[in-house]
Coordinates of C-alpha atoms and ligand atoms in Angstrom, one line a residue:
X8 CA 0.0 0.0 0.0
X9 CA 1.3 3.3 -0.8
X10 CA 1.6 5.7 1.9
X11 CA 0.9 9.6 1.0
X12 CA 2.9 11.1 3.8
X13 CA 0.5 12.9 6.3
X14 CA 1.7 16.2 5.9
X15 CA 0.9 16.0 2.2
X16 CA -2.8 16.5 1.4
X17 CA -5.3 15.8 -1.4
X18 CA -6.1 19.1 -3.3
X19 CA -9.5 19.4 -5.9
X20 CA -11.2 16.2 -5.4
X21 CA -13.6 15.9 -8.5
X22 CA -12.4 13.2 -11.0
X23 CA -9.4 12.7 -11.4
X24 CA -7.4 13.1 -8.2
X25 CA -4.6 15.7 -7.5
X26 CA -2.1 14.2 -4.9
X27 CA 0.2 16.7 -3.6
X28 CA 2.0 18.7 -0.8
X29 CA 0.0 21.9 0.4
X30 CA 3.0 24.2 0.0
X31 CA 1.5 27.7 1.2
X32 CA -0.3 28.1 -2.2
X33 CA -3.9 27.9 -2.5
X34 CA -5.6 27.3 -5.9
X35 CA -7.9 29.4 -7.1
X36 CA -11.0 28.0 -8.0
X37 CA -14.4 28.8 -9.9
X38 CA -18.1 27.4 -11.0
X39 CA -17.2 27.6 -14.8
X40 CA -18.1 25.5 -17.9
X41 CA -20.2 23.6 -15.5
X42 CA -17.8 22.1 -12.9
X43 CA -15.3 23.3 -10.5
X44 CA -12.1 24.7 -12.2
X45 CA -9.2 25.2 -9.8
X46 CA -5.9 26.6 -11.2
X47 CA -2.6 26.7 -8.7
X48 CA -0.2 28.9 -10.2
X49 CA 2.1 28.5 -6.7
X50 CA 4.8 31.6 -6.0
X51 CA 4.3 32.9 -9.5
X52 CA 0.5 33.1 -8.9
X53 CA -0.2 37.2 -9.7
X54 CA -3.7 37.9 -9.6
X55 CA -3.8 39.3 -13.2
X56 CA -2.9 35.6 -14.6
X57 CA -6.0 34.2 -12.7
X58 CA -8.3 36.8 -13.9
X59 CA -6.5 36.0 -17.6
X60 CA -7.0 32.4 -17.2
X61 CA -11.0 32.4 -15.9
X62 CA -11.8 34.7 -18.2
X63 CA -10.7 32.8 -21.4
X64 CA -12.2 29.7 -19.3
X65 CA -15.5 31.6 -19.5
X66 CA -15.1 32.9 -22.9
X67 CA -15.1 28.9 -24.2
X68 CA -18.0 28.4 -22.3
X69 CA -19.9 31.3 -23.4
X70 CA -19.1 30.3 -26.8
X71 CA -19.5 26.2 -26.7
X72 CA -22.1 25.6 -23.8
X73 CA -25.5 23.7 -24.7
X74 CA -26.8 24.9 -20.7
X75 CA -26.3 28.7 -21.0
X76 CA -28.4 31.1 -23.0
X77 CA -27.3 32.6 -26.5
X78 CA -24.2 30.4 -27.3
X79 CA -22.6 29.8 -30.7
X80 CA -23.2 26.6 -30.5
X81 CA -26.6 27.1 -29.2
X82 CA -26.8 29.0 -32.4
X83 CA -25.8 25.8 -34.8
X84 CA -28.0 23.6 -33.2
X85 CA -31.1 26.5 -34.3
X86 CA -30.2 26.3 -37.5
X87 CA -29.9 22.4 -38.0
X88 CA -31.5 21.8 -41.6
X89 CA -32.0 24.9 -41.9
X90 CA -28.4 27.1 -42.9
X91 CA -24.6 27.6 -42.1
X92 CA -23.9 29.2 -39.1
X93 CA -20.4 31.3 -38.9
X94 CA -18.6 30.6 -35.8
X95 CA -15.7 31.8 -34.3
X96 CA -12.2 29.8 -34.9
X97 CA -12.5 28.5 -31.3
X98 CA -15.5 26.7 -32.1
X99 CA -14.8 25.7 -35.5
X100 CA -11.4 24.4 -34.3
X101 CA -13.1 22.1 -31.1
X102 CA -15.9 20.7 -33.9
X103 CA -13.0 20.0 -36.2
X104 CA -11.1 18.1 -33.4
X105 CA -14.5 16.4 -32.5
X106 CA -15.2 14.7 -35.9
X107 CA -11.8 13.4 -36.3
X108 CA -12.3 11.9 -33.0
X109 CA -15.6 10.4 -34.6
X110 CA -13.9 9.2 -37.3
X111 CA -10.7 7.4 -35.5
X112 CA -13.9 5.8 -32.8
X113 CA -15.7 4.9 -35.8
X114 CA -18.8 7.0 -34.5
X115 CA -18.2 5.8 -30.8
X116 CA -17.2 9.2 -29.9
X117 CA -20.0 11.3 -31.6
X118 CA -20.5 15.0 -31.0
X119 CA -24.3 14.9 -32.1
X120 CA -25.0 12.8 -29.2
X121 CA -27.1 15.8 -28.1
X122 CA -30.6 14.6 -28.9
X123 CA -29.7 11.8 -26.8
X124 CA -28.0 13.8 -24.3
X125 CA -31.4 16.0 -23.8
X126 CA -34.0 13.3 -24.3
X127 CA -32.1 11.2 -20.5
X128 CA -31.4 14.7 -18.9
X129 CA -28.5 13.2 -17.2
X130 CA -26.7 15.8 -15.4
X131 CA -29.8 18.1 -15.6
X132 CA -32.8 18.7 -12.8
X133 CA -35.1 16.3 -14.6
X134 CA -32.9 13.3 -15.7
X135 CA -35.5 10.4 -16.6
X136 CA -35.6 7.1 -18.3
X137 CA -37.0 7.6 -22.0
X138 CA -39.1 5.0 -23.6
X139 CA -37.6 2.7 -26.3
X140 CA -39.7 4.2 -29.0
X141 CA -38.2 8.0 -27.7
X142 CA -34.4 6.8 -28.0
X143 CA -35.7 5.0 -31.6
X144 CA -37.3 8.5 -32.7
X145 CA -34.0 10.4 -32.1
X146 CA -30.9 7.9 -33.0
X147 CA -31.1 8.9 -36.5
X148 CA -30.4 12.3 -35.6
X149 CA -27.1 10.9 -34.3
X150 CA -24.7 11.0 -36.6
X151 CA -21.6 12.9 -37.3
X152 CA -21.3 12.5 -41.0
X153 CA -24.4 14.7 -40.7
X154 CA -22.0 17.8 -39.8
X155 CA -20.7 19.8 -42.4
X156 CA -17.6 22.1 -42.1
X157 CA -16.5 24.4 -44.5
X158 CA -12.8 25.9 -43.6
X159 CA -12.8 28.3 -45.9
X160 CA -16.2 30.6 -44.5
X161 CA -15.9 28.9 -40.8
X162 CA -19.2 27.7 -40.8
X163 CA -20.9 24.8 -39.3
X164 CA -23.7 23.2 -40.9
X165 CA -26.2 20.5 -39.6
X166 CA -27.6 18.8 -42.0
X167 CA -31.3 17.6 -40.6
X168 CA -33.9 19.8 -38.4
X169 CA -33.7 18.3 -34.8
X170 CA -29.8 17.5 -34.6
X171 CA -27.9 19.3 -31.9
X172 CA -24.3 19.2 -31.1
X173 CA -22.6 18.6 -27.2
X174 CA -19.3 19.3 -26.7
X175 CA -19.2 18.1 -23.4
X176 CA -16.6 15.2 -24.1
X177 CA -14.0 17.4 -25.2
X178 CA -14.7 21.0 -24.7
X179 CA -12.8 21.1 -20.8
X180 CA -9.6 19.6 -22.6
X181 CA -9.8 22.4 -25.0
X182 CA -10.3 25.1 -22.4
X183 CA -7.0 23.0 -20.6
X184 CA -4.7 23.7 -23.2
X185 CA -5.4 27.3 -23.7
X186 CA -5.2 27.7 -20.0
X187 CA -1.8 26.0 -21.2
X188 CA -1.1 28.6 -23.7
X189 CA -2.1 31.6 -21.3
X190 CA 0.8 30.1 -18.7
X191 CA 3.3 29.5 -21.5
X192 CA 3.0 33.7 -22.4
X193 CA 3.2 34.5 -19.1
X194 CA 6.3 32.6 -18.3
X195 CA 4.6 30.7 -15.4
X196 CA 7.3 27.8 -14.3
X197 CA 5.1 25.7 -12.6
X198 CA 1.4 25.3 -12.4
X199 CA -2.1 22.9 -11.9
X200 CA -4.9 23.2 -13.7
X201 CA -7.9 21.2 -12.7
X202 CA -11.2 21.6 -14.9
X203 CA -13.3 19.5 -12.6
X204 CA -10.9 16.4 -12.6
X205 CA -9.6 17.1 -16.5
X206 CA -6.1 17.8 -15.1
X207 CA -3.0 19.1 -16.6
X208 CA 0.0 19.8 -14.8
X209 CA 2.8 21.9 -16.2
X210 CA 6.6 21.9 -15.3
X211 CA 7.4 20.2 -12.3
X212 CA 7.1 20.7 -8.7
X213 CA 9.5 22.6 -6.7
X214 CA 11.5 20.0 -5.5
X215 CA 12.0 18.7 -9.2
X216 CA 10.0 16.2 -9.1
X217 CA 6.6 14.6 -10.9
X218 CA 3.4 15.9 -10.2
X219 CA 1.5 12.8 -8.4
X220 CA -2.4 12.9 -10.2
X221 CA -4.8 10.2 -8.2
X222 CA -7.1 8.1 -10.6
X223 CA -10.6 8.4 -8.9
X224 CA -11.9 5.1 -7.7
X225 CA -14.9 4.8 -9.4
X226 CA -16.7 2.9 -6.7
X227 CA -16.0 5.0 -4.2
X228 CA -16.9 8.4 -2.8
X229 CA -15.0 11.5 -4.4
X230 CA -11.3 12.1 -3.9
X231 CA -10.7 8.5 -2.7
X232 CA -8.1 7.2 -5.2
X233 CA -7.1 3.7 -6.4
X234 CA -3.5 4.6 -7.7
X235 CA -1.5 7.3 -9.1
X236 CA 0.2 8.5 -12.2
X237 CA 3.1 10.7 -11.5
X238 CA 3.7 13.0 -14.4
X239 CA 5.2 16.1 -15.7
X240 CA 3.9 18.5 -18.2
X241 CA 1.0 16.4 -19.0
X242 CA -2.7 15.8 -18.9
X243 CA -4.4 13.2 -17.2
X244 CA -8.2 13.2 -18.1
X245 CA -10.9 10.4 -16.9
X246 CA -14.2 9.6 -18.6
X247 CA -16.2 7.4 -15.8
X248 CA -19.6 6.2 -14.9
X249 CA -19.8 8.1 -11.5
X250 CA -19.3 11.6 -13.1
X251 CA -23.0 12.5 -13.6
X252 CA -25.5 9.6 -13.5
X253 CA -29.1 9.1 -11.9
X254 CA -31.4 5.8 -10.7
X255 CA -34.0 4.6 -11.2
X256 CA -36.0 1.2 -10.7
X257 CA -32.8 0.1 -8.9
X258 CA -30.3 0.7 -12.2
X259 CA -27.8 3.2 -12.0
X260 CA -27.3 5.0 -15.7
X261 CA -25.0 7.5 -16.4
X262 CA -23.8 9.9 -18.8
X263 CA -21.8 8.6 -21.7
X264 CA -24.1 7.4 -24.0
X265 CA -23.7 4.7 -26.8
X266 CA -24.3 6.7 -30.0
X267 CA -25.6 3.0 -31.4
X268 CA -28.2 1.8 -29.5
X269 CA -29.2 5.2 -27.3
X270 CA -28.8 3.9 -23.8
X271 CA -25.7 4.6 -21.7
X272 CA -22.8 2.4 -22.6
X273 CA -23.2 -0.7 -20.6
X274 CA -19.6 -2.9 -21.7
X275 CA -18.3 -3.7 -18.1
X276 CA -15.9 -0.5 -17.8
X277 CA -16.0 1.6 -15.0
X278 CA -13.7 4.3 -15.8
X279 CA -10.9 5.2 -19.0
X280 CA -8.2 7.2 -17.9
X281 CA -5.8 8.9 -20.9
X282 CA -2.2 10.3 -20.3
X283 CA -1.4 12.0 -22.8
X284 CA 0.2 15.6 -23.8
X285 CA -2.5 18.0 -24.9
X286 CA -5.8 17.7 -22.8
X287 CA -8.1 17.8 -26.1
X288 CA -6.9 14.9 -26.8
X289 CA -6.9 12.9 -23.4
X290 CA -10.7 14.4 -23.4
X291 CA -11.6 13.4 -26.6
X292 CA -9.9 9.6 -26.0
X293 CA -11.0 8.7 -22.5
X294 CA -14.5 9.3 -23.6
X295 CA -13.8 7.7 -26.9
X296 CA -12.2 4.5 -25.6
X297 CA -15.0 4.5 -23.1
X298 CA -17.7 4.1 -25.6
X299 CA -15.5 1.4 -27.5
X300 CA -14.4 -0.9 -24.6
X301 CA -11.4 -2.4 -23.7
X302 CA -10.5 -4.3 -27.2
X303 CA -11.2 -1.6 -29.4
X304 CA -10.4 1.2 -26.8
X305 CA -7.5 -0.3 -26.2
X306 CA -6.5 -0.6 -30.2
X307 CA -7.3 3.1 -30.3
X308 CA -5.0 4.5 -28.2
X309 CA -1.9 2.1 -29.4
X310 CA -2.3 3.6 -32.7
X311 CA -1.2 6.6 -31.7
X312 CA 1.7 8.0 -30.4
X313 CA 2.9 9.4 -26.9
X314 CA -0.8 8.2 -25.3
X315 CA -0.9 6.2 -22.1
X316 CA -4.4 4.6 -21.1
X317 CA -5.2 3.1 -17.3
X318 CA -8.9 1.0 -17.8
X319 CA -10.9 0.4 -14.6
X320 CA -13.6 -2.5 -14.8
X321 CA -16.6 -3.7 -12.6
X322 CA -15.0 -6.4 -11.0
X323 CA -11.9 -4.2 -10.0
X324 CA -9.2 -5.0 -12.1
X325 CA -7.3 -2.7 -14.0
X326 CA -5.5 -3.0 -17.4
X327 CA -2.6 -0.8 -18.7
X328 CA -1.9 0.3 -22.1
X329 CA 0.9 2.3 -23.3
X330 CA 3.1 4.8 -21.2
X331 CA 0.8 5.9 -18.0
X332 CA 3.5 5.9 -15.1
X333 CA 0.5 4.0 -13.2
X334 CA 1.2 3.0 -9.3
X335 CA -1.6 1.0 -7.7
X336 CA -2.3 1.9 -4.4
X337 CA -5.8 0.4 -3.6
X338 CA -4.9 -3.5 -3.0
X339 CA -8.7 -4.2 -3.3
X340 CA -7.9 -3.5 -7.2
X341 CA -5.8 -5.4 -8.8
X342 CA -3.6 -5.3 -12.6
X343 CA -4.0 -7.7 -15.4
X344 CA -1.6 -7.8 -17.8
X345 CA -4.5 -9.0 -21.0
Ligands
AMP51 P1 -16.7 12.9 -20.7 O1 -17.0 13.1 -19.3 O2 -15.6 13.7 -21.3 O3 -16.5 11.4 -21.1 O4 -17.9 13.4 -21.6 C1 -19.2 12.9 -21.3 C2 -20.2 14.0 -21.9 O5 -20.1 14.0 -23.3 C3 -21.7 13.7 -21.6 O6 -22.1 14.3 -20.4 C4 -22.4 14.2 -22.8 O7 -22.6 15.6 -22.7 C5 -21.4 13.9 -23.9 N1 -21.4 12.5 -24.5 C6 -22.1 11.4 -24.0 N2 -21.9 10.4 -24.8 C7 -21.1 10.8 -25.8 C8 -20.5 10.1 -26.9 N3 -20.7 8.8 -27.2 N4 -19.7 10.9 -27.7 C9 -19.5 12.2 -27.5 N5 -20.0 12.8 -26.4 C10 -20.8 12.2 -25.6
MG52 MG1 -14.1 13.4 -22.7

């Protein structure tokens, strides 16, 4: 069993787990694109890189959210099969991202889940079990060959009335990396950035060495941790079945949703942790090798390079693939080697 020394202590315990010594430097931490962001930008944390950092957080939401009022993307889901919609590069870059991530899942990662998304209300006030004949009605409208992009004029296109885009698998990794980019300008050495568990940790810590990041135990209650990856200027992003879910009659369902057959993927995962480099990516996989399962999932992420993947299943054991730095620390799980 791994001990975590006592006078280190767990900091921003949604999702994915930071592990780390409380050195005098608080994170600062906001409701924004609907979780709890908390940023640490330790002895070079100036005020005016917060505010720079929230700010662009907030300008991502404002511009991808499906929740909040007057959004560009809000606006492309208006005009399904009816015209183009212009959007701003941001948005044209994360839909961009998103169908090549449809296209290397073969559809299991699909950002016109949103019919589906709105018809279970998972995460919402009113989450609720749909009939068969509902989830029937609106599968067709899940598809993302349906989306058309046009470079040139940055416009987004949906091709039939009643399709609706959701960013929500890959739209905190985005905001990540351009947190990234705001620390990069500023010359910040060292620095956390936790979008509600979608971590990313850049440089190393003072001491000179890795950042520890806890992989959530997906049975348990929030912040306890069944290992650790201990990383440096990377990302460490989680897509798992206790994130947002609901019951009812007894069955637990939750959020990521099988773009096939409607209902939430059922394929004896728990949780699909990716480490990888940049967070759009880790976001866009771990939900994407989710969906697919371990074979597939697993085939996914080999293919390409530099991406480490740590897959947590019902019966508690844990499989490895590629480069993750993974240390178990919960005995109750244990790691198969295939
Ligand atoms: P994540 O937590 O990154 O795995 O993203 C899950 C969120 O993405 C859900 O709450 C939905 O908004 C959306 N989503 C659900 N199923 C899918 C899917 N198969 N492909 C893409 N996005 C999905
Ligand atoms: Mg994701």
């Amino acid at each position: 069993m791994l001990k975590v020394p006592l006078f280190c202590a767990l900091i921003a315990l949604t999702g994915t787990t930071l592990v780390g010594c409380r050195e005098g430097f608080p994170s600062q931490s906001e409701f924004v694109l609907g979780t709890v962001c908390a940023v640490n930008l330790y002895e070079q944390g100036r005020n005016e890189v917060y505010h720079e950092i929230f700010d662009r957080l907030r300008e991502i939401e404002g511009r991808m959210s499906v929740t909040l009022p007057g959004t560009e993307l809000g606006n492309i889901n208006a005009n399904a099969g009816i015209e183009p919609v212009a959007v701003h590069p941001d948005v044209f870059e994360v839909i961009e991202l998103a169908v090549l991530y449809a296209e290397l899942s073969g559809g299991a990662f699909d950002p016109t889940v949103g019919p589906l998304v709105s018809l279970w209300g998972i995460g919402g006030d009113h989450p609720r079990l749909p009939s068969q004949e509902e989830i029937e009605a609106v599968l067709p409208l899940v598809n993302w060959r349906d989306i058309e992009l046009d470079r040139e004029r940055l416009t987004v296109f949906l091709k039939k009335p009643g399709m609706a885009l959701d960013l929500g698998a890959i739209a905190k990794g985005y905001a990540a990396d351009e947190a990234w980019r705001i620390l990069k300008k500023n010359r910040i050495q060292r620095a956390l950035i936790d979008l509600g568990g979608n971590i990313l940790v850049y440089g190393e810590k003072r001491d000179g060495s890795p950042w520890r990041v806890g992989i959530q135990d997906p049975l348990d209650s929030r912040g306890a941790y069944i290992g650790i990856v201990e990383i440096r200027d990377q990302t460490v992003v989680t897509s798992g079945v206790y994130e947002r879910f609901f019951e009812t009659g007894g069955t637990r369902y939750h959020h990521i949703l099988s773009p096939d057959y409607g209902y939430p993927v059922r394929n004896g995962l728990l949780s699909v942790s990716i480490v990888t480099s940049r967070s759009v990516d880790a976001d866009a996989l771990s939900t994407s090798a989710f969906v697919l399962g371990y074979e597939r999932g697993k085939a996914l992420v080999e293919s390409l390079e530099g991406v480490g993947a740590v897959f947590v299943f019902e019966d508690k054991s844990i499989r490895l693939s590629g480069e993750t730095g993974f240390i178990l620390s919960d005995e109750s799980y244990r790691i198969l080697s295939d």
